[in-house]
Amino acid sequence: MKNNTLIHLGLALLRIVPSAFMLTHGYPKLMNLINGNTEFANPFGIGQAPSLFLTVIAEFVCPLLIIIGFKTRWAAIPTAFTMFVAGFVIHGADPFGRKETALLYLTVFVVIMLLGPGKYSVDKK
């Protein structure tokens, strides 16, 4: 019983802390989007504004959902994908130290996709 509680507490920490940190990356992008500053990377050729909009969803909206544990596995997909693009496309040619943060976030959000939110969440799974 005690071990099960520790597992769910660990899942909650794994969900909440990195997602809160991710908000610090997503919030400035949200402010840029709101203020009309849509200068942003366009790695897939869909345009700077759509790329920024999708990144705001992945780095701000989805982490909020992950923090509360609502549709957690689904919410982790855009965030993990965005970190994959940041690590392997945007910073692909950069030294490892430059892409390390994106790769760590990628790992965390893939683990969240695999393990789910735990019982200390809205989904309670």
PDB file of C-alpha atoms in Angstrom:
ATOM      1  CA  MET A   1       0.000   0.000   0.000  1.00  0.00           C
ATOM      2  CA  LYS A   2       2.736   2.474   0.964  1.00  0.00           C
ATOM      3  CA  ASN A   3       4.709   1.646  -2.186  1.00  0.00           C
ATOM      4  CA  ASN A   4       1.633   2.331  -4.353  1.00  0.00           C
ATOM      5  CA  THR A   5       1.226   5.748  -2.729  1.00  0.00           C
ATOM      6  CA  LEU A   6       4.861   6.593  -3.437  1.00  0.00           C
ATOM      7  CA  ILE A   7       4.454   5.574  -7.076  1.00  0.00           C
ATOM      8  CA  HIS A   8       1.462   7.874  -7.502  1.00  0.00           C
ATOM      9  CA  LEU A   9       3.237  10.696  -5.700  1.00  0.00           C
ATOM     10  CA  GLY A  10       6.212  10.191  -8.026  1.00  0.00           C
ATOM     11  CA  LEU A  11       3.925  10.314 -11.062  1.00  0.00           C
ATOM     12  CA  ALA A  12       2.392  13.548  -9.772  1.00  0.00           C
ATOM     13  CA  LEU A  13       5.822  15.121  -9.316  1.00  0.00           C
ATOM     14  CA  LEU A  14       6.925  13.908 -12.741  1.00  0.00           C
ATOM     15  CA  ARG A  15       3.810  15.511 -14.223  1.00  0.00           C
ATOM     16  CA  ILE A  16       3.670  18.774 -12.310  1.00  0.00           C
ATOM     17  CA  VAL A  17       7.264  19.986 -11.980  1.00  0.00           C
ATOM     18  CA  PRO A  18       8.461  19.671 -15.609  1.00  0.00           C
ATOM     19  CA  SER A  19       5.122  21.013 -16.858  1.00  0.00           C
ATOM     20  CA  ALA A  20       5.440  24.053 -14.599  1.00  0.00           C
ATOM     21  CA  PHE A  21       8.962  24.579 -15.932  1.00  0.00           C
ATOM     22  CA  MET A  22       7.643  24.237 -19.492  1.00  0.00           C
ATOM     23  CA  LEU A  23       5.198  27.059 -18.828  1.00  0.00           C
ATOM     24  CA  THR A  24       8.192  29.405 -18.476  1.00  0.00           C
ATOM     25  CA  HIS A  25       9.002  28.644 -22.121  1.00  0.00           C
ATOM     26  CA  GLY A  26       5.423  28.790 -23.352  1.00  0.00           C
ATOM     27  CA  TYR A  27       4.286  31.967 -21.590  1.00  0.00           C
ATOM     28  CA  PRO A  28       6.619  34.355 -23.477  1.00  0.00           C
ATOM     29  CA  LYS A  29       5.516  32.747 -26.741  1.00  0.00           C
ATOM     30  CA  LEU A  30       1.873  33.213 -25.714  1.00  0.00           C
ATOM     31  CA  MET A  31       2.570  36.897 -25.012  1.00  0.00           C
ATOM     32  CA  ASN A  32       4.236  37.276 -28.420  1.00  0.00           C
ATOM     33  CA  LEU A  33       1.214  35.679 -30.070  1.00  0.00           C
ATOM     34  CA  ILE A  34      -1.231  37.920 -28.179  1.00  0.00           C
ATOM     35  CA  ASN A  35       0.818  41.034 -29.014  1.00  0.00           C
ATOM     36  CA  GLY A  36       0.941  40.147 -32.704  1.00  0.00           C
ATOM     37  CA  ASN A  37       4.651  39.374 -32.808  1.00  0.00           C
ATOM     38  CA  THR A  38       4.578  36.186 -34.853  1.00  0.00           C
ATOM     39  CA  GLU A  39       8.270  36.019 -35.753  1.00  0.00           C
ATOM     40  CA  PHE A  40       9.088  32.407 -35.078  1.00  0.00           C
ATOM     41  CA  ALA A  41      10.833  29.390 -36.557  1.00  0.00           C
ATOM     42  CA  ASN A  42       9.025  27.698 -39.406  1.00  0.00           C
ATOM     43  CA  PRO A  43      10.555  24.201 -39.597  1.00  0.00           C
ATOM     44  CA  PHE A  44       7.732  22.596 -41.608  1.00  0.00           C
ATOM     45  CA  GLY A  45       6.911  25.448 -43.981  1.00  0.00           C
ATOM     46  CA  ILE A  46       3.399  26.098 -42.626  1.00  0.00           C
ATOM     47  CA  GLY A  47       4.210  29.721 -41.766  1.00  0.00           C
ATOM     48  CA  GLN A  48       5.590  31.508 -38.733  1.00  0.00           C
ATOM     49  CA  ALA A  49       2.213  32.369 -37.171  1.00  0.00           C
ATOM     50  CA  PRO A  50       0.799  28.816 -37.372  1.00  0.00           C
ATOM     51  CA  SER A  51       4.091  27.410 -36.063  1.00  0.00           C
ATOM     52  CA  LEU A  52       3.990  29.832 -33.131  1.00  0.00           C
ATOM     53  CA  PHE A  53       0.320  29.032 -32.451  1.00  0.00           C
ATOM     54  CA  LEU A  54       0.981  25.284 -32.375  1.00  0.00           C
ATOM     55  CA  THR A  55       4.010  25.800 -30.146  1.00  0.00           C
ATOM     56  CA  VAL A  56       1.943  27.873 -27.699  1.00  0.00           C
ATOM     57  CA  ILE A  57      -0.558  25.029 -27.487  1.00  0.00           C
ATOM     58  CA  ALA A  58       2.272  22.531 -26.898  1.00  0.00           C
ATOM     59  CA  GLU A  59       4.264  24.635 -24.427  1.00  0.00           C
ATOM     60  CA  PHE A  60       1.507  26.440 -22.539  1.00  0.00           C
ATOM     61  CA  VAL A  61      -1.951  24.891 -22.941  1.00  0.00           C
ATOM     62  CA  CYS A  62      -0.888  21.238 -22.830  1.00  0.00           C
ATOM     63  CA  PRO A  63       1.357  21.671 -19.762  1.00  0.00           C
ATOM     64  CA  LEU A  64      -1.594  23.232 -17.915  1.00  0.00           C
ATOM     65  CA  LEU A  65      -3.660  20.139 -18.740  1.00  0.00           C
ATOM     66  CA  ILE A  66      -0.797  17.884 -17.664  1.00  0.00           C
ATOM     67  CA  ILE A  67      -0.401  19.745 -14.349  1.00  0.00           C
ATOM     68  CA  ILE A  68      -4.027  19.116 -13.398  1.00  0.00           C
ATOM     69  CA  GLY A  69      -3.925  15.643 -14.908  1.00  0.00           C
ATOM     70  CA  PHE A  70      -6.690  16.060 -17.479  1.00  0.00           C
ATOM     71  CA  LYS A  71      -6.308  13.994 -20.670  1.00  0.00           C
ATOM     72  CA  THR A  72      -2.687  13.734 -19.624  1.00  0.00           C
ATOM     73  CA  ARG A  73      -1.462  11.170 -22.105  1.00  0.00           C
ATOM     74  CA  TRP A  74      -3.038  13.054 -25.009  1.00  0.00           C
ATOM     75  CA  ALA A  75      -1.755  16.407 -23.747  1.00  0.00           C
ATOM     76  CA  ALA A  76       1.791  15.071 -23.516  1.00  0.00           C
ATOM     77  CA  ILE A  77       1.881  14.197 -27.236  1.00  0.00           C
ATOM     78  CA  PRO A  78       2.100  17.771 -28.644  1.00  0.00           C
ATOM     79  CA  THR A  79       4.606  18.753 -25.979  1.00  0.00           C
ATOM     80  CA  ALA A  80       6.812  15.730 -26.670  1.00  0.00           C
ATOM     81  CA  PHE A  81       6.563  16.318 -30.420  1.00  0.00           C
ATOM     82  CA  THR A  82       7.532  19.975 -30.007  1.00  0.00           C
ATOM     83  CA  MET A  83      10.535  19.000 -27.898  1.00  0.00           C
ATOM     84  CA  PHE A  84      11.507  16.434 -30.539  1.00  0.00           C
ATOM     85  CA  VAL A  85      11.417  19.171 -33.184  1.00  0.00           C
ATOM     86  CA  ALA A  86      13.336  21.577 -30.918  1.00  0.00           C
ATOM     87  CA  GLY A  87      16.015  18.997 -30.140  1.00  0.00           C
ATOM     88  CA  PHE A  88      16.477  17.360 -33.528  1.00  0.00           C
ATOM     89  CA  VAL A  89      15.368  19.978 -36.075  1.00  0.00           C
ATOM     90  CA  ILE A  90      15.770  23.484 -34.629  1.00  0.00           C
ATOM     91  CA  HIS A  91      18.901  22.679 -32.602  1.00  0.00           C
ATOM     92  CA  GLY A  92      19.932  19.638 -34.630  1.00  0.00           C
ATOM     93  CA  ALA A  93      23.282  21.058 -35.718  1.00  0.00           C
ATOM     94  CA  ASP A  94      23.983  22.722 -32.356  1.00  0.00           C
ATOM     95  CA  PRO A  95      26.286  21.245 -29.720  1.00  0.00           C
ATOM     96  CA  PHE A  96      24.714  18.778 -27.295  1.00  0.00           C
ATOM     97  CA  GLY A  97      24.578  21.346 -24.479  1.00  0.00           C
ATOM     98  CA  ARG A  98      22.261  23.549 -26.552  1.00  0.00           C
ATOM     99  CA  LYS A  99      19.755  20.780 -27.290  1.00  0.00           C
ATOM    100  CA  GLU A 100      20.053  18.994 -23.952  1.00  0.00           C
ATOM    101  CA  THR A 101      17.086  20.769 -22.331  1.00  0.00           C
ATOM    102  CA  ALA A 102      14.757  19.907 -25.212  1.00  0.00           C
ATOM    103  CA  LEU A 103      15.870  16.269 -25.090  1.00  0.00           C
ATOM    104  CA  LEU A 104      15.295  16.080 -21.336  1.00  0.00           C
ATOM    105  CA  TYR A 105      11.801  17.513 -21.754  1.00  0.00           C
ATOM    106  CA  LEU A 106      11.186  15.061 -24.599  1.00  0.00           C
ATOM    107  CA  THR A 107      12.144  12.170 -22.337  1.00  0.00           C
ATOM    108  CA  VAL A 108       9.920  13.354 -19.482  1.00  0.00           C
ATOM    109  CA  PHE A 109       6.865  13.856 -21.664  1.00  0.00           C
ATOM    110  CA  VAL A 110       7.318  10.489 -23.392  1.00  0.00           C
ATOM    111  CA  VAL A 111       7.444   8.854 -19.940  1.00  0.00           C
ATOM    112  CA  ILE A 112       4.249  10.716 -18.986  1.00  0.00           C
ATOM    113  CA  MET A 113       2.608   9.428 -22.183  1.00  0.00           C
ATOM    114  CA  LEU A 114       3.623   5.873 -21.286  1.00  0.00           C
ATOM    115  CA  LEU A 115       2.793   5.890 -17.563  1.00  0.00           C
ATOM    116  CA  GLY A 116      -0.180   8.235 -17.402  1.00  0.00           C
ATOM    117  CA  PRO A 117      -1.047  10.756 -14.685  1.00  0.00           C
ATOM    118  CA  GLY A 118      -1.447   8.535 -11.627  1.00  0.00           C
ATOM    119  CA  LYS A 119      -4.268   8.763  -9.111  1.00  0.00           C
ATOM    120  CA  TYR A 120      -3.475  12.332  -7.981  1.00  0.00           C
ATOM    121  CA  SER A 121      -5.017  13.840 -11.084  1.00  0.00           C
ATOM    122  CA  VAL A 122      -8.368  14.800 -12.546  1.00  0.00           C
ATOM    123  CA  ASP A 123      -8.264  11.600 -14.619  1.00  0.00           C
ATOM    124  CA  LYS A 124      -7.277   9.470 -11.563  1.00  0.00           C
ATOM    125  CA  LYS A 125      -5.741   6.697 -13.651  1.00  0.00           C
TER     126      LYS A 125
END
